[in-house]
Amino acid sequence: MNPSNHDESAPHWASQYIGQPWVAGSSDCWSFARRVWRERFGWDVAAVDVDATSRWASLRTFDDHPEYDHWQSVSEPSEGDACLMGKSERPSHIGIYLQANGGGVLHSLETAGVVFTPVAALLSVGLRVLSWHRRR
């Protein structure tokens, strides 16, 4: 993925995360999203034990995880909603929707670390939005 496709003009509170490195188990996409939801939204989201370096392991782990019971699918995202993304029909990546700058996703990529990507630019980095989810 090309980091030049990412927008560095994330909202002020999100800018403190931009550029932080991707680290399996502590700042991979799920771990990063959990930390932001806890720090910024006060949500205690379950840890998921997965090999974050394996797309296939991520797909298998998240298919039936009980954490899904705490989320509802929505058609229009709001600040803080989960953005499930993937390269195919199944989700393999997660980020947090931010309303700033026309709407974008704050997420942690193995190739670039934490970035803010406008929704319209996700395809250019090989990801597509599969669904939006709101914490119940």
Coordinates of C-alpha atoms in Angstrom, one line a residue:
M1 CA 0.0 0.0 0.0
N2 CA 1.2 3.4 -0.8
P3 CA 1.3 5.7 2.2
S4 CA 1.1 8.7 -0.1
N5 CA -2.6 7.9 -0.5
H6 CA -3.3 8.8 3.1
D7 CA -4.3 12.2 4.4
E8 CA -2.3 13.6 7.2
S9 CA -4.9 16.3 8.0
A10 CA -6.9 14.1 10.5
P11 CA -8.9 15.8 13.2
H12 CA -6.9 17.3 16.0
W13 CA -7.4 14.5 18.6
A14 CA -6.7 11.9 15.9
S15 CA -3.4 13.6 14.8
Q16 CA -1.7 12.3 18.0
Y17 CA -2.0 8.8 16.6
I18 CA -0.9 9.4 13.1
G19 CA 2.5 7.9 12.3
Q20 CA 2.6 5.5 15.3
P21 CA 4.0 2.2 14.1
W22 CA 2.1 -1.0 13.4
V23 CA 3.0 -3.6 16.0
A24 CA 1.4 -7.0 16.1
G25 CA -0.5 -7.5 19.3
S26 CA -0.2 -3.9 20.5
S27 CA -0.9 -1.6 17.6
D28 CA -2.2 -3.9 14.8
C29 CA -5.6 -2.8 13.4
W30 CA -7.7 -4.4 16.1
S31 CA -5.5 -3.5 19.0
F32 CA -5.2 0.1 17.8
A33 CA -9.0 0.4 17.3
R34 CA -9.6 -1.0 20.9
R35 CA -7.2 1.5 22.4
V36 CA -8.8 4.5 20.6
W37 CA -12.3 3.3 21.5
R38 CA -11.3 3.1 25.1
E39 CA -9.3 6.4 25.2
R40 CA -11.7 8.5 23.1
F41 CA -15.1 6.9 23.4
G42 CA -14.9 5.1 26.8
W43 CA -15.8 1.7 25.2
D44 CA -14.2 -1.4 26.7
V45 CA -13.9 -3.6 23.6
A46 CA -12.8 -7.2 23.9
A47 CA -9.3 -8.3 22.9
V48 CA -9.1 -10.8 20.1
D49 CA -6.3 -13.3 20.0
V50 CA -5.2 -13.5 16.4
D51 CA -2.1 -13.6 14.3
A52 CA -2.3 -10.1 12.9
T53 CA 0.3 -10.8 10.3
S54 CA -1.9 -13.4 8.6
R55 CA -4.9 -12.2 6.6
W56 CA -6.3 -15.7 6.7
A57 CA -6.0 -16.1 10.4
S58 CA -7.8 -12.7 10.8
L59 CA -10.6 -13.9 8.6
R60 CA -11.1 -17.1 10.5
T61 CA -10.9 -15.5 14.0
F62 CA -13.4 -12.7 13.4
D63 CA -16.0 -14.8 11.6
D64 CA -17.9 -15.8 14.8
H65 CA -16.2 -13.9 17.6
P66 CA -18.6 -13.0 20.5
E67 CA -17.5 -9.3 20.3
Y68 CA -19.8 -9.0 17.3
D69 CA -22.8 -9.3 19.7
H70 CA -22.0 -5.8 21.0
W71 CA -22.2 -4.2 17.5
Q72 CA -25.0 -3.4 15.1
S73 CA -24.7 -2.9 11.4
V74 CA -25.5 0.7 10.2
S75 CA -25.9 2.1 6.7
E76 CA -24.5 5.6 7.5
P77 CA -21.5 5.8 9.8
S78 CA -21.1 8.3 12.7
E79 CA -18.0 9.3 14.5
G80 CA -16.4 6.3 16.2
D81 CA -18.2 3.6 14.3
A82 CA -16.2 0.6 13.2
C83 CA -15.3 0.3 9.5
L84 CA -14.8 -3.3 8.4
M85 CA -12.7 -3.4 5.3
G86 CA -11.2 -6.1 3.1
K87 CA -9.6 -7.0 -0.2
S88 CA -12.4 -9.5 -0.9
E89 CA -16.0 -10.1 0.4
R90 CA -14.8 -10.9 3.9
P91 CA -13.4 -8.4 6.4
S92 CA -9.7 -8.6 7.2
H93 CA -9.1 -5.1 8.5
I94 CA -10.8 -2.6 10.8
G95 CA -10.6 1.1 11.4
I96 CA -12.6 3.9 13.1
Y97 CA -14.8 6.3 11.2
L98 CA -14.1 10.0 11.7
Q99 CA -16.4 12.6 10.3
A100 CA -13.7 15.2 9.7
N101 CA -12.4 16.2 6.2
G102 CA -15.5 14.7 4.4
G103 CA -15.2 11.4 6.3
G104 CA -12.3 9.0 6.7
V105 CA -11.0 6.0 8.5
L106 CA -8.3 6.1 11.2
H107 CA -6.5 2.7 11.1
S108 CA -3.2 0.9 11.6
L109 CA -1.6 -0.6 8.5
E110 CA 1.3 -3.1 8.7
T111 CA 2.9 -1.2 5.8
A112 CA 2.4 2.4 7.1
G113 CA 1.5 2.4 10.8
V114 CA -1.4 4.6 11.9
V115 CA -2.9 6.7 9.1
F116 CA -6.1 8.6 8.3
T117 CA -7.5 7.6 4.9
P118 CA -10.5 9.4 3.3
V119 CA -13.2 6.9 2.5
A120 CA -13.0 7.8 -1.1
A121 CA -9.2 6.9 -1.1
L122 CA -9.6 3.4 0.5
L123 CA -9.8 1.7 -2.9
S124 CA -6.6 3.3 -4.0
V125 CA -4.8 1.5 -1.1
G126 CA -6.4 -1.9 -1.9
L127 CA -9.2 -1.8 0.7
R128 CA -12.9 -1.5 0.3
V129 CA -15.5 -0.8 2.9
L130 CA -17.6 -3.9 3.6
S131 CA -19.7 -2.6 6.4
W132 CA -20.1 0.0 9.2
H133 CA -20.9 -1.0 12.8
R134 CA -22.0 0.9 15.8
R135 CA -21.3 -0.1 19.4
R136 CA -24.6 -0.9 21.2

